[in-house]
């Protein structure tokens, strides 16, 4: 539930509240404040999402189809909460702070577009296997598609953490 707490502004600790409060030197046009814990929280989300996704694939590969539908739905909910946090709190802040830096601004916009297309692919994957439940007849196809989507997610996470998150600065 940490995803939702962070997204909807759960009670901040004293240090975070003090750091996130704008001072007279900050750009008055910004609508999102810097949150020193945001990137660490997003990285924690990545670990949680990868663990959930990996467990789902292992379950199906082992022929354990019980609960796959619920696991798919839970993964989708967690992913959407993460993406919402990124879109509302991370991207808006970084785009505002990089508005005068055309190169980094375009890099950020490109990442955002790419993630939206990956998110659509993941949601479509989940939708497909919730409509046509995973079982012996669909196991091989699920495992193949799960691997393809998993590779996309892993590559994206690695790029976000190494290239994009470093741009999030006060």
PDB file of C-alpha atoms in Angstrom:
ATOM      1  CA  UNK A   1       0.000   0.000   0.000  1.00  0.00           C
ATOM      2  CA  UNK A   2       3.062   2.267   0.029  1.00  0.00           C
ATOM      3  CA  UNK A   3       2.347   3.117  -3.608  1.00  0.00           C
ATOM      4  CA  UNK A   4      -1.034   4.629  -2.832  1.00  0.00           C
ATOM      5  CA  UNK A   5       0.180   6.340   0.335  1.00  0.00           C
ATOM      6  CA  UNK A   6       2.946   8.100  -1.605  1.00  0.00           C
ATOM      7  CA  UNK A   7       0.648   8.972  -4.490  1.00  0.00           C
ATOM      8  CA  UNK A   8      -2.038  10.504  -2.347  1.00  0.00           C
ATOM      9  CA  UNK A   9       0.314  12.290   0.001  1.00  0.00           C
ATOM     10  CA  UNK A  10       0.410  10.112   3.072  1.00  0.00           C
ATOM     11  CA  UNK A  11       1.647  11.849   6.201  1.00  0.00           C
ATOM     12  CA  UNK A  12       5.169  13.096   5.401  1.00  0.00           C
ATOM     13  CA  UNK A  13       7.955  12.793   7.914  1.00  0.00           C
ATOM     14  CA  UNK A  14       9.426  16.005   9.292  1.00  0.00           C
ATOM     15  CA  UNK A  15      12.554  15.939   7.097  1.00  0.00           C
ATOM     16  CA  UNK A  16      10.569  15.342   3.911  1.00  0.00           C
ATOM     17  CA  UNK A  17       8.078  18.073   4.734  1.00  0.00           C
ATOM     18  CA  UNK A  18      10.853  20.551   5.467  1.00  0.00           C
ATOM     19  CA  UNK A  19      12.768  19.700   2.265  1.00  0.00           C
ATOM     20  CA  UNK A  20       9.651  19.645   0.098  1.00  0.00           C
ATOM     21  CA  UNK A  21       8.549  23.108   1.206  1.00  0.00           C
ATOM     22  CA  UNK A  22       9.397  25.704  -1.431  1.00  0.00           C
ATOM     23  CA  UNK A  23      11.534  28.654  -0.508  1.00  0.00           C
ATOM     24  CA  UNK A  24      11.659  32.080  -2.085  1.00  0.00           C
ATOM     25  CA  UNK A  25      14.380  30.906  -4.504  1.00  0.00           C
ATOM     26  CA  UNK A  26      12.286  28.160  -6.083  1.00  0.00           C
ATOM     27  CA  UNK A  27      10.466  28.702  -9.351  1.00  0.00           C
ATOM     28  CA  UNK A  28       7.007  30.010  -8.479  1.00  0.00           C
ATOM     29  CA  UNK A  29       5.605  28.463 -11.686  1.00  0.00           C
ATOM     30  CA  UNK A  30       6.180  24.882 -10.546  1.00  0.00           C
ATOM     31  CA  UNK A  31       3.093  22.961  -9.588  1.00  0.00           C
ATOM     32  CA  UNK A  32       4.896  19.932  -8.135  1.00  0.00           C
ATOM     33  CA  UNK A  33       7.408  20.153  -5.297  1.00  0.00           C
ATOM     34  CA  UNK A  34      10.605  18.173  -5.008  1.00  0.00           C
ATOM     35  CA  UNK A  35      10.225  15.060  -2.845  1.00  0.00           C
ATOM     36  CA  UNK A  36      13.572  13.662  -1.653  1.00  0.00           C
ATOM     37  CA  UNK A  37      12.064  10.199  -1.149  1.00  0.00           C
ATOM     38  CA  UNK A  38      10.293   9.902  -4.496  1.00  0.00           C
ATOM     39  CA  UNK A  39      13.030   8.214  -6.540  1.00  0.00           C
ATOM     40  CA  UNK A  40      13.783   5.681  -3.797  1.00  0.00           C
ATOM     41  CA  UNK A  41      10.062   4.946  -3.598  1.00  0.00           C
ATOM     42  CA  UNK A  42       9.832   4.465  -7.360  1.00  0.00           C
ATOM     43  CA  UNK A  43      12.824   2.106  -7.244  1.00  0.00           C
ATOM     44  CA  UNK A  44      11.129   0.156  -4.436  1.00  0.00           C
ATOM     45  CA  UNK A  45       8.045  -0.082  -6.656  1.00  0.00           C
ATOM     46  CA  UNK A  46      10.220  -1.513  -9.433  1.00  0.00           C
ATOM     47  CA  UNK A  47      11.517  -4.238  -7.120  1.00  0.00           C
ATOM     48  CA  UNK A  48       7.992  -5.074  -5.991  1.00  0.00           C
ATOM     49  CA  UNK A  49       6.650  -5.147  -9.555  1.00  0.00           C
ATOM     50  CA  UNK A  50       9.501  -7.345 -10.803  1.00  0.00           C
ATOM     51  CA  UNK A  51       8.973  -9.757  -7.894  1.00  0.00           C
ATOM     52  CA  UNK A  52       5.229  -9.953  -8.577  1.00  0.00           C
ATOM     53  CA  UNK A  53       5.741 -10.444 -12.308  1.00  0.00           C
ATOM     54  CA  UNK A  54       8.454 -13.072 -11.820  1.00  0.00           C
ATOM     55  CA  UNK A  55       6.334 -15.031  -9.327  1.00  0.00           C
ATOM     56  CA  UNK A  56       3.419 -14.971 -11.765  1.00  0.00           C
ATOM     57  CA  UNK A  57       5.545 -16.452 -14.553  1.00  0.00           C
ATOM     58  CA  UNK A  58       7.030 -19.094 -12.261  1.00  0.00           C
ATOM     59  CA  UNK A  59       3.566 -20.097 -11.074  1.00  0.00           C
ATOM     60  CA  UNK A  60       2.280 -20.602 -14.620  1.00  0.00           C
ATOM     61  CA  UNK A  61       5.478 -22.380 -15.745  1.00  0.00           C
ATOM     62  CA  UNK A  62       4.999 -24.840 -12.863  1.00  0.00           C
ATOM     63  CA  UNK A  63       1.438 -25.527 -14.009  1.00  0.00           C
ATOM     64  CA  UNK A  64      -0.150 -23.844 -10.994  1.00  0.00           C
ATOM     65  CA  UNK A  65      -3.033 -21.920 -12.541  1.00  0.00           C
ATOM     66  CA  UNK A  66      -5.008 -21.328  -9.356  1.00  0.00           C
ATOM     67  CA  UNK A  67      -5.063 -17.636  -8.481  1.00  0.00           C
ATOM     68  CA  UNK A  68      -3.403 -16.462 -11.711  1.00  0.00           C
ATOM     69  CA  UNK A  69      -6.350 -14.208 -12.556  1.00  0.00           C
ATOM     70  CA  UNK A  70      -6.150 -12.463  -9.173  1.00  0.00           C
ATOM     71  CA  UNK A  71      -2.353 -12.171  -9.450  1.00  0.00           C
ATOM     72  CA  UNK A  72      -2.683 -10.589 -12.903  1.00  0.00           C
ATOM     73  CA  UNK A  73      -5.207  -8.087 -11.582  1.00  0.00           C
ATOM     74  CA  UNK A  74      -3.067  -7.242  -8.546  1.00  0.00           C
ATOM     75  CA  UNK A  75      -0.014  -6.725 -10.780  1.00  0.00           C
ATOM     76  CA  UNK A  76      -2.020  -4.431 -13.061  1.00  0.00           C
ATOM     77  CA  UNK A  77      -3.290  -2.391 -10.100  1.00  0.00           C
ATOM     78  CA  UNK A  78       0.226  -1.992  -8.675  1.00  0.00           C
ATOM     79  CA  UNK A  79       1.680  -1.092 -12.073  1.00  0.00           C
ATOM     80  CA  UNK A  80      -1.020   1.509 -12.700  1.00  0.00           C
ATOM     81  CA  UNK A  81      -0.439   3.053  -9.258  1.00  0.00           C
ATOM     82  CA  UNK A  82       3.302   3.249 -10.004  1.00  0.00           C
ATOM     83  CA  UNK A  83       2.693   4.806 -13.421  1.00  0.00           C
ATOM     84  CA  UNK A  84       0.285   7.318 -11.942  1.00  0.00           C
ATOM     85  CA  UNK A  85       2.881   8.339  -9.361  1.00  0.00           C
ATOM     86  CA  UNK A  86       5.507   8.680 -12.089  1.00  0.00           C
ATOM     87  CA  UNK A  87       3.223  10.674 -14.358  1.00  0.00           C
ATOM     88  CA  UNK A  88       1.794  12.992 -11.710  1.00  0.00           C
ATOM     89  CA  UNK A  89       4.744  13.501  -9.399  1.00  0.00           C
ATOM     90  CA  UNK A  90       7.939  12.610 -11.273  1.00  0.00           C
ATOM     91  CA  UNK A  91       7.450  13.574 -14.922  1.00  0.00           C
ATOM     92  CA  UNK A  92       5.593  16.816 -14.219  1.00  0.00           C
ATOM     93  CA  UNK A  93       8.316  17.967 -11.817  1.00  0.00           C
ATOM     94  CA  UNK A  94      11.200  17.005 -14.107  1.00  0.00           C
ATOM     95  CA  UNK A  95       9.547  18.492 -17.204  1.00  0.00           C
ATOM     96  CA  UNK A  96       9.013  21.749 -15.324  1.00  0.00           C
ATOM     97  CA  UNK A  97      12.577  21.843 -14.036  1.00  0.00           C
ATOM     98  CA  UNK A  98      14.017  20.988 -17.479  1.00  0.00           C
ATOM     99  CA  UNK A  99      11.756  23.278 -19.509  1.00  0.00           C
ATOM    100  CA  UNK A 100      14.731  25.459 -20.511  1.00  0.00           C
ATOM    101  CA  UNK A 101      16.980  22.457 -21.331  1.00  0.00           C
ATOM    102  CA  UNK A 102      15.676  21.301 -24.698  1.00  0.00           C
ATOM    103  CA  UNK A 103      17.822  18.151 -24.926  1.00  0.00           C
ATOM    104  CA  UNK A 104      16.872  16.757 -21.510  1.00  0.00           C
ATOM    105  CA  UNK A 105      13.280  17.927 -21.902  1.00  0.00           C
ATOM    106  CA  UNK A 106      12.951  15.901 -25.115  1.00  0.00           C
ATOM    107  CA  UNK A 107      14.647  12.909 -23.462  1.00  0.00           C
ATOM    108  CA  UNK A 108      12.062  13.046 -20.680  1.00  0.00           C
ATOM    109  CA  UNK A 109       9.159  13.358 -23.118  1.00  0.00           C
ATOM    110  CA  UNK A 110      10.510  10.396 -25.077  1.00  0.00           C
ATOM    111  CA  UNK A 111      10.734   8.274 -21.931  1.00  0.00           C
ATOM    112  CA  UNK A 112       7.178   9.199 -21.032  1.00  0.00           C
ATOM    113  CA  UNK A 113       5.834   8.251 -24.482  1.00  0.00           C
ATOM    114  CA  UNK A 114       7.787   4.993 -24.460  1.00  0.00           C
ATOM    115  CA  UNK A 115       6.501   4.059 -21.013  1.00  0.00           C
ATOM    116  CA  UNK A 116       2.934   4.775 -22.041  1.00  0.00           C
ATOM    117  CA  UNK A 117       3.280   2.360 -24.978  1.00  0.00           C
ATOM    118  CA  UNK A 118       4.861  -0.308 -22.745  1.00  0.00           C
ATOM    119  CA  UNK A 119       2.074   0.211 -20.203  1.00  0.00           C
ATOM    120  CA  UNK A 120      -0.538  -0.310 -22.922  1.00  0.00           C
ATOM    121  CA  UNK A 121       1.183  -3.579 -23.929  1.00  0.00           C
ATOM    122  CA  UNK A 122       1.224  -4.791 -20.316  1.00  0.00           C
ATOM    123  CA  UNK A 123      -2.421  -3.864 -19.755  1.00  0.00           C
ATOM    124  CA  UNK A 124      -3.360  -5.650 -22.998  1.00  0.00           C
ATOM    125  CA  UNK A 125      -1.419  -8.741 -21.853  1.00  0.00           C
ATOM    126  CA  UNK A 126      -3.289  -8.728 -18.529  1.00  0.00           C
ATOM    127  CA  UNK A 127      -6.657  -8.124 -20.222  1.00  0.00           C
ATOM    128  CA  UNK A 128      -6.115 -10.971 -22.672  1.00  0.00           C
ATOM    129  CA  UNK A 129      -5.290 -13.503 -19.962  1.00  0.00           C
ATOM    130  CA  UNK A 130      -8.083 -12.361 -17.687  1.00  0.00           C
ATOM    131  CA  UNK A 131     -10.614 -12.826 -20.499  1.00  0.00           C
ATOM    132  CA  UNK A 132      -9.125 -16.156 -21.557  1.00  0.00           C
ATOM    133  CA  UNK A 133      -7.932 -17.670 -18.278  1.00  0.00           C
ATOM    134  CA  UNK A 134      -4.523 -19.293 -18.187  1.00  0.00           C
ATOM    135  CA  UNK A 135      -4.612 -23.068 -18.206  1.00  0.00           C
ATOM    136  CA  UNK A 136      -2.928 -26.014 -19.882  1.00  0.00           C
ATOM    137  CA  UNK A 137      -4.183 -24.935 -23.338  1.00  0.00           C
ATOM    138  CA  UNK A 138      -2.752 -21.409 -23.055  1.00  0.00           C
ATOM    139  CA  UNK A 139       0.256 -22.100 -20.838  1.00  0.00           C
ATOM    140  CA  UNK A 140       2.938 -22.084 -23.578  1.00  0.00           C
ATOM    141  CA  UNK A 141       1.587 -18.925 -25.194  1.00  0.00           C
ATOM    142  CA  UNK A 142       1.337 -17.190 -21.812  1.00  0.00           C
ATOM    143  CA  UNK A 143       4.929 -18.104 -20.937  1.00  0.00           C
ATOM    144  CA  UNK A 144       6.180 -16.796 -24.301  1.00  0.00           C
ATOM    145  CA  UNK A 145       4.273 -13.509 -24.025  1.00  0.00           C
ATOM    146  CA  UNK A 146       5.162 -13.171 -20.340  1.00  0.00           C
ATOM    147  CA  UNK A 147       8.831 -13.416 -21.309  1.00  0.00           C
ATOM    148  CA  UNK A 148       8.499 -10.788 -24.049  1.00  0.00           C
ATOM    149  CA  UNK A 149       6.660  -8.326 -21.816  1.00  0.00           C
ATOM    150  CA  UNK A 150       9.067  -9.055 -18.963  1.00  0.00           C
ATOM    151  CA  UNK A 151      12.079  -8.220 -21.143  1.00  0.00           C
ATOM    152  CA  UNK A 152      10.489  -4.906 -22.133  1.00  0.00           C
ATOM    153  CA  UNK A 153       9.778  -4.053 -18.504  1.00  0.00           C
ATOM    154  CA  UNK A 154      13.267  -5.037 -17.336  1.00  0.00           C
ATOM    155  CA  UNK A 155      14.948  -2.943 -20.042  1.00  0.00           C
ATOM    156  CA  UNK A 156      12.719  -0.002 -19.284  1.00  0.00           C
ATOM    157  CA  UNK A 157      13.315  -0.186 -15.533  1.00  0.00           C
ATOM    158  CA  UNK A 158      17.084  -0.335 -16.051  1.00  0.00           C
ATOM    159  CA  UNK A 159      16.984   2.725 -18.324  1.00  0.00           C
ATOM    160  CA  UNK A 160      14.721   4.680 -15.983  1.00  0.00           C
ATOM    161  CA  UNK A 161      16.955   4.059 -13.010  1.00  0.00           C
ATOM    162  CA  UNK A 162      20.239   4.763 -14.826  1.00  0.00           C
ATOM    163  CA  UNK A 163      19.280   7.589 -17.213  1.00  0.00           C
ATOM    164  CA  UNK A 164      16.042   9.210 -16.117  1.00  0.00           C
ATOM    165  CA  UNK A 165      15.899   9.227 -12.339  1.00  0.00           C
ATOM    166  CA  UNK A 166      19.261  11.027 -12.145  1.00  0.00           C
ATOM    167  CA  UNK A 167      17.538  14.081 -13.666  1.00  0.00           C
ATOM    168  CA  UNK A 168      15.272  14.430 -10.618  1.00  0.00           C
ATOM    169  CA  UNK A 169      17.045  17.167  -8.658  1.00  0.00           C
ATOM    170  CA  UNK A 170      15.888  19.919  -6.272  1.00  0.00           C
TER     171      UNK A 170
END
